[in-house]
Amino acid sequence: MFDFGFGELLLIGIVALIVVGPKELPVLFRNVGRFMGKARGMAREFSRAMNEAADESGVRDVAKTIKNAANPVNSAMDGVRDAARSMTNLDPKSETGKLAKEREDAKKKIEANAARAAAERKKREADEALRRADALEAAMKAEAEPAPEPAPGASAEGQDKA
């Protein structure tokens, strides 16, 4: 409401000190503070009463309508949202509804075939890994078995030549 800077307040304080006197100055400031508090309370109460009266009379609804009308972008977006809702709520008996049903069925078939192909591929890979593991285990067993001992009576030279 009133805009007083530090300089103005200092000037008012000096004048009050001279006019009222140093003994009565604290009493004066206390009374001025009480008066300002009462004035602010009355202003707050008045503005609250005005807001309540505006709510009761529907002024806020009218203001909201005017604000929405003044913002065409939001109005256009509301139209787009309504159109999108009407497109997703299709009648199953209409041509568009039938096409949507066919597309949904085709989508499910494609997903099922893809899942089946993936399962078969994983099964082939697992079988191949199992064959590799069996081959590696057989090779390890063959290496771990000791070499057959020579038959009695065979010379060491004969073994070297063989």
Short mmCIF file of N, CA and C in Angstrom, two decimals:
data_model
loop_
_atom_site.label_atom_id
_atom_site.label_comp_id
_atom_site.label_asym_id
_atom_site.label_seq_id
_atom_site.Cartn_x
_atom_site.Cartn_y
_atom_site.Cartn_z
N MET A 1 0.84 -1.17 0.00
CA MET A 1 0.00 0.00 0.00
C MET A 1 0.89 1.24 0.00
N PHE A 2 1.44 1.60 1.14
CA PHE A 2 2.38 2.72 1.21
C PHE A 2 3.78 2.14 1.09
N ASP A 3 4.60 2.81 0.34
CA ASP A 3 5.96 2.32 0.14
C ASP A 3 6.92 3.33 0.75
N PHE A 4 7.40 2.99 1.95
CA PHE A 4 8.35 3.86 2.63
C PHE A 4 9.72 3.20 2.58
N GLY A 5 10.71 3.99 2.21
CA GLY A 5 12.08 3.52 2.25
C GLY A 5 12.69 3.81 3.61
N PHE A 6 13.96 3.40 3.78
CA PHE A 6 14.64 3.60 5.06
C PHE A 6 14.80 5.09 5.37
N GLY A 7 15.08 5.88 4.37
CA GLY A 7 15.28 7.33 4.59
C GLY A 7 14.02 8.00 5.08
N GLU A 8 12.86 7.64 4.47
CA GLU A 8 11.60 8.25 4.91
C GLU A 8 11.26 7.86 6.34
N LEU A 9 11.48 6.58 6.68
CA LEU A 9 11.19 6.13 8.04
C LEU A 9 12.10 6.82 9.05
N LEU A 10 13.35 7.03 8.70
CA LEU A 10 14.29 7.72 9.60
C LEU A 10 13.84 9.17 9.83
N LEU A 11 13.41 9.83 8.77
CA LEU A 11 12.94 11.21 8.89
C LEU A 11 11.68 11.29 9.78
N ILE A 12 10.75 10.35 9.59
CA ILE A 12 9.54 10.33 10.42
C ILE A 12 9.91 10.08 11.89
N GLY A 13 10.85 9.17 12.13
CA GLY A 13 11.29 8.89 13.50
C GLY A 13 11.90 10.11 14.17
N ILE A 14 12.72 10.86 13.45
CA ILE A 14 13.36 12.06 14.02
C ILE A 14 12.31 13.13 14.34
N VAL A 15 11.37 13.33 13.41
CA VAL A 15 10.32 14.33 13.65
C VAL A 15 9.47 13.92 14.85
N ALA A 16 9.13 12.61 14.94
CA ALA A 16 8.33 12.14 16.07
C ALA A 16 9.09 12.31 17.38
N LEU A 17 10.39 12.07 17.36
CA LEU A 17 11.21 12.24 18.57
C LEU A 17 11.18 13.70 19.03
N ILE A 18 11.26 14.61 18.08
CA ILE A 18 11.26 16.03 18.43
C ILE A 18 9.88 16.48 18.91
N VAL A 19 8.83 16.05 18.20
CA VAL A 19 7.48 16.53 18.51
C VAL A 19 6.95 15.87 19.79
N VAL A 20 7.05 14.53 19.90
CA VAL A 20 6.44 13.80 21.01
C VAL A 20 7.35 13.81 22.22
N GLY A 21 8.63 13.61 22.00
CA GLY A 21 9.57 13.57 23.13
C GLY A 21 10.03 12.13 23.35
N PRO A 22 11.19 11.98 23.95
CA PRO A 22 11.75 10.64 24.10
C PRO A 22 10.98 9.76 25.08
N LYS A 23 10.28 10.35 26.08
CA LYS A 23 9.57 9.53 27.05
C LYS A 23 8.29 8.93 26.46
N GLU A 24 7.60 9.65 25.63
CA GLU A 24 6.32 9.19 25.08
C GLU A 24 6.48 8.47 23.74
N LEU A 25 7.67 8.43 23.18
CA LEU A 25 7.88 7.82 21.86
C LEU A 25 7.58 6.31 21.85
N PRO A 26 8.03 5.51 22.82
CA PRO A 26 7.69 4.07 22.79
C PRO A 26 6.19 3.81 22.86
N VAL A 27 5.47 4.60 23.65
CA VAL A 27 4.01 4.45 23.75
C VAL A 27 3.37 4.76 22.41
N LEU A 28 3.84 5.82 21.73
CA LEU A 28 3.31 6.20 20.43
C LEU A 28 3.52 5.09 19.42
N PHE A 29 4.74 4.52 19.35
CA PHE A 29 5.03 3.44 18.39
C PHE A 29 4.18 2.20 18.69
N ARG A 30 3.97 1.88 19.97
CA ARG A 30 3.14 0.73 20.33
C ARG A 30 1.71 0.94 19.84
N ASN A 31 1.18 2.13 20.03
CA ASN A 31 -0.19 2.44 19.59
C ASN A 31 -0.31 2.40 18.06
N VAL A 32 0.69 2.92 17.38
CA VAL A 32 0.69 2.88 15.91
C VAL A 32 0.74 1.43 15.43
N GLY A 33 1.53 0.60 16.08
CA GLY A 33 1.61 -0.82 15.71
C GLY A 33 0.28 -1.53 15.89
N ARG A 34 -0.41 -1.25 17.02
CA ARG A 34 -1.72 -1.85 17.25
C ARG A 34 -2.72 -1.42 16.18
N PHE A 35 -2.68 -0.11 15.84
CA PHE A 35 -3.58 0.41 14.81
C PHE A 35 -3.32 -0.28 13.47
N MET A 36 -2.05 -0.44 13.10
CA MET A 36 -1.71 -1.08 11.82
C MET A 36 -2.16 -2.55 11.82
N GLY A 37 -2.01 -3.23 12.95
CA GLY A 37 -2.46 -4.63 13.04
C GLY A 37 -3.96 -4.75 12.85
N LYS A 38 -4.71 -3.84 13.48
CA LYS A 38 -6.17 -3.85 13.32
C LYS A 38 -6.56 -3.56 11.88
N ALA A 39 -5.88 -2.59 11.26
CA ALA A 39 -6.20 -2.23 9.87
C ALA A 39 -5.92 -3.42 8.94
N ARG A 40 -4.81 -4.12 9.14
CA ARG A 40 -4.50 -5.29 8.30
C ARG A 40 -5.53 -6.40 8.50
N GLY A 41 -5.94 -6.62 9.75
CA GLY A 41 -6.95 -7.64 10.03
C GLY A 41 -8.27 -7.32 9.33
N MET A 42 -8.67 -6.04 9.38
CA MET A 42 -9.92 -5.66 8.71
C MET A 42 -9.80 -5.83 7.19
N ALA A 43 -8.65 -5.49 6.63
CA ALA A 43 -8.46 -5.64 5.19
C ALA A 43 -8.49 -7.13 4.80
N ARG A 44 -7.88 -7.98 5.62
CA ARG A 44 -7.87 -9.42 5.36
C ARG A 44 -9.30 -9.97 5.41
N GLU A 45 -10.07 -9.55 6.42
CA GLU A 45 -11.45 -10.01 6.56
C GLU A 45 -12.31 -9.54 5.40
N PHE A 46 -12.10 -8.30 4.96
CA PHE A 46 -12.86 -7.76 3.83
C PHE A 46 -12.57 -8.56 2.56
N SER A 47 -11.30 -8.85 2.31
CA SER A 47 -10.96 -9.57 1.09
C SER A 47 -11.47 -11.01 1.15
N ARG A 48 -11.47 -11.64 2.31
CA ARG A 48 -12.02 -12.99 2.46
C ARG A 48 -13.53 -12.97 2.17
N ALA A 49 -14.23 -11.97 2.70
CA ALA A 49 -15.67 -11.87 2.46
C ALA A 49 -15.97 -11.66 0.98
N MET A 50 -15.16 -10.86 0.30
CA MET A 50 -15.35 -10.63 -1.14
C MET A 50 -15.13 -11.92 -1.93
N ASN A 51 -14.12 -12.69 -1.57
CA ASN A 51 -13.86 -13.95 -2.26
C ASN A 51 -15.00 -14.95 -2.06
N GLU A 52 -15.53 -15.01 -0.84
CA GLU A 52 -16.66 -15.90 -0.57
C GLU A 52 -17.88 -15.48 -1.37
N ALA A 53 -18.13 -14.19 -1.45
CA ALA A 53 -19.27 -13.70 -2.22
C ALA A 53 -19.09 -14.02 -3.71
N ALA A 54 -17.87 -13.91 -4.20
CA ALA A 54 -17.61 -14.22 -5.61
C ALA A 54 -17.81 -15.71 -5.87
N ASP A 55 -17.40 -16.56 -4.93
CA ASP A 55 -17.59 -18.00 -5.09
C ASP A 55 -19.08 -18.35 -5.13
N GLU A 56 -19.84 -17.73 -4.25
CA GLU A 56 -21.26 -18.02 -4.18
C GLU A 56 -21.99 -17.56 -5.43
N SER A 57 -21.58 -16.49 -6.03
CA SER A 57 -22.29 -15.96 -7.20
C SER A 57 -21.83 -16.60 -8.50
N GLY A 58 -20.79 -17.43 -8.46
CA GLY A 58 -20.35 -18.12 -9.67
C GLY A 58 -19.40 -17.31 -10.52
N VAL A 59 -18.85 -16.26 -9.98
CA VAL A 59 -17.92 -15.43 -10.74
C VAL A 59 -16.69 -16.24 -11.12
N ARG A 60 -16.25 -17.14 -10.25
CA ARG A 60 -15.06 -17.95 -10.57
C ARG A 60 -15.33 -18.86 -11.76
N ASP A 61 -16.54 -19.42 -11.84
CA ASP A 61 -16.86 -20.29 -12.97
C ASP A 61 -16.85 -19.49 -14.27
N VAL A 62 -17.39 -18.29 -14.22
CA VAL A 62 -17.40 -17.44 -15.41
C VAL A 62 -15.97 -17.06 -15.79
N ALA A 63 -15.16 -16.74 -14.78
CA ALA A 63 -13.77 -16.37 -15.05
C ALA A 63 -13.01 -17.55 -15.66
N LYS A 64 -13.29 -18.75 -15.18
CA LYS A 64 -12.64 -19.94 -15.73
C LYS A 64 -13.06 -20.16 -17.18
N THR A 65 -14.33 -19.98 -17.47
CA THR A 65 -14.83 -20.13 -18.83
C THR A 65 -14.18 -19.10 -19.75
N ILE A 66 -14.08 -17.88 -19.29
CA ILE A 66 -13.45 -16.82 -20.10
C ILE A 66 -11.98 -17.13 -20.32
N LYS A 67 -11.32 -17.62 -19.29
CA LYS A 67 -9.90 -17.96 -19.42
C LYS A 67 -9.71 -19.09 -20.44
N ASN A 68 -10.57 -20.11 -20.40
CA ASN A 68 -10.48 -21.20 -21.36
C ASN A 68 -10.76 -20.72 -22.78
N ALA A 69 -11.73 -19.82 -22.91
CA ALA A 69 -12.05 -19.30 -24.24
C ALA A 69 -10.93 -18.44 -24.78
N ALA A 70 -10.20 -17.76 -23.89
CA ALA A 70 -9.12 -16.90 -24.32
C ALA A 70 -7.88 -17.70 -24.71
N ASN A 71 -7.81 -18.99 -24.34
CA ASN A 71 -6.66 -19.82 -24.66
C ASN A 71 -7.08 -20.87 -25.69
N PRO A 72 -6.96 -20.57 -26.99
CA PRO A 72 -7.44 -21.49 -28.03
C PRO A 72 -6.62 -22.77 -28.13
N VAL A 73 -5.38 -22.75 -27.71
CA VAL A 73 -4.55 -23.95 -27.80
C VAL A 73 -5.12 -25.06 -26.92
N ASN A 74 -5.49 -24.70 -25.69
CA ASN A 74 -6.08 -25.70 -24.80
C ASN A 74 -7.42 -26.21 -25.34
N SER A 75 -8.20 -25.31 -25.92
CA SER A 75 -9.47 -25.73 -26.49
C SER A 75 -9.25 -26.69 -27.65
N ALA A 76 -8.25 -26.42 -28.48
CA ALA A 76 -7.94 -27.31 -29.60
C ALA A 76 -7.45 -28.66 -29.09
N MET A 77 -6.62 -28.65 -28.05
CA MET A 77 -6.12 -29.91 -27.48
C MET A 77 -7.26 -30.73 -26.90
N ASP A 78 -8.26 -30.07 -26.29
CA ASP A 78 -9.42 -30.80 -25.78
C ASP A 78 -10.16 -31.48 -26.93
N GLY A 79 -10.28 -30.80 -28.06
CA GLY A 79 -10.92 -31.40 -29.23
C GLY A 79 -10.15 -32.61 -29.74
N VAL A 80 -8.83 -32.51 -29.76
CA VAL A 80 -8.01 -33.63 -30.21
C VAL A 80 -8.17 -34.81 -29.25
N ARG A 81 -8.17 -34.55 -27.96
CA ARG A 81 -8.34 -35.63 -26.98
C ARG A 81 -9.69 -36.32 -27.16
N ASP A 82 -10.75 -35.52 -27.37
CA ASP A 82 -12.07 -36.11 -27.58
C ASP A 82 -12.10 -36.96 -28.84
N ALA A 83 -11.45 -36.50 -29.91
CA ALA A 83 -11.40 -37.27 -31.15
C ALA A 83 -10.63 -38.57 -30.96
N ALA A 84 -9.54 -38.51 -30.22
CA ALA A 84 -8.75 -39.73 -29.97
C ALA A 84 -9.56 -40.72 -29.15
N ARG A 85 -10.32 -40.26 -28.19
CA ARG A 85 -11.17 -41.16 -27.40
C ARG A 85 -12.22 -41.81 -28.27
N SER A 86 -12.82 -41.04 -29.18
CA SER A 86 -13.86 -41.61 -30.04
C SER A 86 -13.27 -42.62 -31.02
N MET A 87 -11.99 -42.46 -31.40
CA MET A 87 -11.36 -43.41 -32.31
C MET A 87 -11.03 -44.72 -31.62
N THR A 88 -10.73 -44.67 -30.34
CA THR A 88 -10.36 -45.90 -29.64
C THR A 88 -11.58 -46.67 -29.17
N ASN A 89 -12.71 -46.04 -29.05
CA ASN A 89 -13.95 -46.72 -28.66
C ASN A 89 -14.72 -47.08 -29.93
N LEU A 90 -14.28 -48.14 -30.61
CA LEU A 90 -14.87 -48.52 -31.88
C LEU A 90 -16.03 -49.49 -31.68
N ASP A 91 -17.00 -49.39 -32.57
CA ASP A 91 -18.10 -50.34 -32.59
C ASP A 91 -17.61 -51.62 -33.25
N PRO A 92 -17.69 -52.78 -32.60
CA PRO A 92 -17.15 -54.01 -33.18
C PRO A 92 -17.86 -54.43 -34.46
N LYS A 93 -19.06 -53.94 -34.71
CA LYS A 93 -19.81 -54.33 -35.91
C LYS A 93 -19.48 -53.46 -37.11
N SER A 94 -18.82 -52.32 -36.91
CA SER A 94 -18.48 -51.44 -38.02
C SER A 94 -17.28 -52.00 -38.78
N GLU A 95 -17.05 -51.48 -39.98
CA GLU A 95 -15.90 -51.92 -40.79
C GLU A 95 -14.60 -51.66 -40.07
N THR A 96 -14.49 -50.49 -39.45
CA THR A 96 -13.27 -50.16 -38.73
C THR A 96 -13.08 -51.08 -37.54
N GLY A 97 -14.16 -51.40 -36.85
CA GLY A 97 -14.09 -52.33 -35.73
C GLY A 97 -13.67 -53.72 -36.18
N LYS A 98 -14.18 -54.17 -37.34
CA LYS A 98 -13.80 -55.48 -37.87
C LYS A 98 -12.33 -55.51 -38.25
N LEU A 99 -11.86 -54.42 -38.89
CA LEU A 99 -10.44 -54.35 -39.25
C LEU A 99 -9.56 -54.34 -38.01
N ALA A 100 -9.99 -53.63 -36.99
CA ALA A 100 -9.21 -53.59 -35.75
C ALA A 100 -9.15 -54.97 -35.12
N LYS A 101 -10.25 -55.72 -35.16
CA LYS A 101 -10.28 -57.08 -34.62
C LYS A 101 -9.34 -57.98 -35.42
N GLU A 102 -9.38 -57.86 -36.76
CA GLU A 102 -8.49 -58.68 -37.60
C GLU A 102 -7.02 -58.36 -37.30
N ARG A 103 -6.72 -57.09 -37.14
CA ARG A 103 -5.33 -56.71 -36.83
C ARG A 103 -4.89 -57.26 -35.47
N GLU A 104 -5.79 -57.22 -34.52
CA GLU A 104 -5.46 -57.74 -33.19
C GLU A 104 -5.22 -59.25 -33.25
N ASP A 105 -6.06 -59.97 -34.02
CA ASP A 105 -5.87 -61.41 -34.18
C ASP A 105 -4.55 -61.71 -34.88
N ALA A 106 -4.25 -60.95 -35.94
CA ALA A 106 -3.00 -61.16 -36.65
C ALA A 106 -1.80 -60.89 -35.75
N LYS A 107 -1.91 -59.88 -34.92
CA LYS A 107 -0.83 -59.55 -33.98
C LYS A 107 -0.59 -60.71 -33.02
N LYS A 108 -1.67 -61.30 -32.51
CA LYS A 108 -1.54 -62.42 -31.59
C LYS A 108 -0.91 -63.63 -32.28
N LYS A 109 -1.29 -63.90 -33.53
CA LYS A 109 -0.71 -65.02 -34.27
C LYS A 109 0.78 -64.81 -34.50
N ILE A 110 1.15 -63.58 -34.87
CA ILE A 110 2.57 -63.29 -35.10
C ILE A 110 3.36 -63.47 -33.82
N GLU A 111 2.82 -62.98 -32.70
CA GLU A 111 3.52 -63.13 -31.42
C GLU A 111 3.67 -64.60 -31.05
N ALA A 112 2.61 -65.41 -31.29
CA ALA A 112 2.68 -66.83 -30.97
C ALA A 112 3.72 -67.54 -31.84
N ASN A 113 3.74 -67.25 -33.14
CA ASN A 113 4.71 -67.86 -34.05
C ASN A 113 6.14 -67.46 -33.69
N ALA A 114 6.32 -66.20 -33.33
CA ALA A 114 7.66 -65.74 -32.95
C ALA A 114 8.12 -66.44 -31.68
N ALA A 115 7.22 -66.60 -30.73
CA ALA A 115 7.58 -67.28 -29.47
C ALA A 115 7.91 -68.75 -29.75
N ARG A 116 7.13 -69.42 -30.63
CA ARG A 116 7.39 -70.81 -30.97
C ARG A 116 8.74 -70.95 -31.66
N ALA A 117 9.03 -70.06 -32.62
CA ALA A 117 10.32 -70.10 -33.32
C ALA A 117 11.48 -69.88 -32.36
N ALA A 118 11.31 -68.97 -31.42
CA ALA A 118 12.38 -68.72 -30.45
C ALA A 118 12.59 -69.94 -29.56
N ALA A 119 11.50 -70.60 -29.16
CA ALA A 119 11.64 -71.79 -28.32
C ALA A 119 12.34 -72.91 -29.07
N GLU A 120 11.98 -73.10 -30.35
CA GLU A 120 12.63 -74.14 -31.15
C GLU A 120 14.12 -73.83 -31.34
N ARG A 121 14.45 -72.57 -31.60
CA ARG A 121 15.85 -72.20 -31.77
C ARG A 121 16.64 -72.47 -30.48
N LYS A 122 16.06 -72.10 -29.35
CA LYS A 122 16.74 -72.33 -28.08
C LYS A 122 16.89 -73.83 -27.81
N LYS A 123 15.91 -74.64 -28.22
CA LYS A 123 16.01 -76.09 -28.03
C LYS A 123 17.14 -76.65 -28.89
N ARG A 124 17.25 -76.19 -30.16
CA ARG A 124 18.35 -76.64 -31.02
C ARG A 124 19.70 -76.25 -30.42
N GLU A 125 19.79 -75.02 -29.93
CA GLU A 125 21.05 -74.57 -29.32
C GLU A 125 21.38 -75.40 -28.08
N ALA A 126 20.38 -75.72 -27.28
CA ALA A 126 20.61 -76.53 -26.09
C ALA A 126 21.07 -77.94 -26.47
N ASP A 127 20.43 -78.53 -27.51
CA ASP A 127 20.84 -79.87 -27.96
C ASP A 127 22.28 -79.84 -28.47
N GLU A 128 22.63 -78.81 -29.21
CA GLU A 128 24.00 -78.70 -29.73
C GLU A 128 25.00 -78.55 -28.59
N ALA A 129 24.66 -77.75 -27.58
CA ALA A 129 25.54 -77.57 -26.43
C ALA A 129 25.69 -78.89 -25.67
N LEU A 130 24.63 -79.66 -25.57
CA LEU A 130 24.69 -80.96 -24.89
C LEU A 130 25.59 -81.93 -25.65
N ARG A 131 25.50 -81.96 -26.99
CA ARG A 131 26.38 -82.82 -27.80
C ARG A 131 27.84 -82.41 -27.62
N ARG A 132 28.10 -81.09 -27.61
CA ARG A 132 29.48 -80.63 -27.40
C ARG A 132 30.00 -81.03 -26.03
N ALA A 133 29.16 -80.90 -25.02
CA ALA A 133 29.57 -81.28 -23.67
C ALA A 133 29.86 -82.77 -23.59
N ASP A 134 29.02 -83.60 -24.23
CA ASP A 134 29.27 -85.05 -24.25
C ASP A 134 30.58 -85.37 -24.94
N ALA A 135 30.86 -84.71 -26.07
CA ALA A 135 32.10 -84.96 -26.80
C ALA A 135 33.31 -84.56 -25.96
N LEU A 136 33.24 -83.43 -25.28
CA LEU A 136 34.35 -82.99 -24.45
C LEU A 136 34.57 -83.95 -23.28
N GLU A 137 33.49 -84.44 -22.67
CA GLU A 137 33.63 -85.40 -21.57
C GLU A 137 34.25 -86.70 -22.06
N ALA A 138 33.88 -87.17 -23.25
CA ALA A 138 34.46 -88.39 -23.81
C ALA A 138 35.94 -88.21 -24.06
N ALA A 139 36.31 -87.04 -24.58
CA ALA A 139 37.73 -86.77 -24.84
C ALA A 139 38.51 -86.74 -23.54
N MET A 140 37.92 -86.16 -22.48
CA MET A 140 38.61 -86.11 -21.19
C MET A 140 38.79 -87.52 -20.62
N LYS A 141 37.81 -88.39 -20.78
CA LYS A 141 37.91 -89.76 -20.29
C LYS A 141 38.98 -90.53 -21.05
N ALA A 142 39.05 -90.27 -22.35
CA ALA A 142 40.04 -90.97 -23.17
C ALA A 142 41.45 -90.56 -22.76
N GLU A 143 41.65 -89.31 -22.43
CA GLU A 143 42.96 -88.84 -22.01
C GLU A 143 43.31 -89.37 -20.62
N ALA A 144 42.32 -89.53 -19.78
CA ALA A 144 42.57 -89.94 -18.40
C ALA A 144 42.86 -91.44 -18.29
N GLU A 145 42.42 -92.26 -19.25
CA GLU A 145 42.67 -93.70 -19.19
C GLU A 145 44.15 -93.97 -19.43
N PRO A 146 44.76 -94.89 -18.62
CA PRO A 146 46.18 -95.19 -18.83
C PRO A 146 46.37 -96.02 -20.11
N ALA A 147 47.57 -95.89 -20.68
CA ALA A 147 47.89 -96.64 -21.90
C ALA A 147 47.97 -98.12 -21.54
N PRO A 148 47.56 -99.03 -22.44
CA PRO A 148 47.60 -100.46 -22.13
C PRO A 148 49.05 -100.92 -21.94
N GLU A 149 49.26 -101.80 -20.96
CA GLU A 149 50.61 -102.31 -20.68
C GLU A 149 50.98 -103.35 -21.72
N PRO A 150 52.31 -103.42 -22.03
CA PRO A 150 52.72 -104.40 -23.05
C PRO A 150 52.51 -105.83 -22.55
N ALA A 151 52.26 -106.68 -23.48
CA ALA A 151 52.04 -108.09 -23.14
C ALA A 151 53.35 -108.70 -22.66
N PRO A 152 53.30 -109.68 -21.77
CA PRO A 152 54.55 -110.27 -21.29
C PRO A 152 55.28 -110.98 -22.44
N GLY A 153 56.54 -110.83 -22.44
CA GLY A 153 57.40 -111.43 -23.46
C GLY A 153 57.69 -110.51 -24.61
N ALA A 154 57.02 -109.39 -24.72
CA ALA A 154 57.33 -108.49 -25.82
C ALA A 154 58.48 -107.62 -25.41
N SER A 155 59.35 -107.38 -26.31
CA SER A 155 60.54 -106.57 -25.99
C SER A 155 60.21 -105.10 -26.09
N ALA A 156 61.02 -104.32 -25.43
CA ALA A 156 60.84 -102.87 -25.45
C ALA A 156 61.12 -102.33 -26.81
N GLU A 157 62.00 -103.00 -27.56
CA GLU A 157 62.33 -102.50 -28.90
C GLU A 157 61.13 -102.64 -29.81
N GLY A 158 60.37 -103.72 -29.64
CA GLY A 158 59.22 -103.94 -30.48
C GLY A 158 58.16 -102.88 -30.26
N GLN A 159 58.13 -102.39 -29.06
CA GLN A 159 57.13 -101.37 -28.76
C GLN A 159 57.54 -100.05 -29.40
N ASP A 160 58.87 -99.80 -29.44
CA ASP A 160 59.31 -98.54 -30.03
C ASP A 160 59.02 -98.52 -31.51
N LYS A 161 59.17 -99.67 -32.19
CA LYS A 161 58.95 -99.73 -33.64
C LYS A 161 57.48 -99.61 -33.97
N ALA A 162 56.64 -100.03 -33.09
CA ALA A 162 55.22 -100.00 -33.39
C ALA A 162 54.69 -98.65 -33.32
#
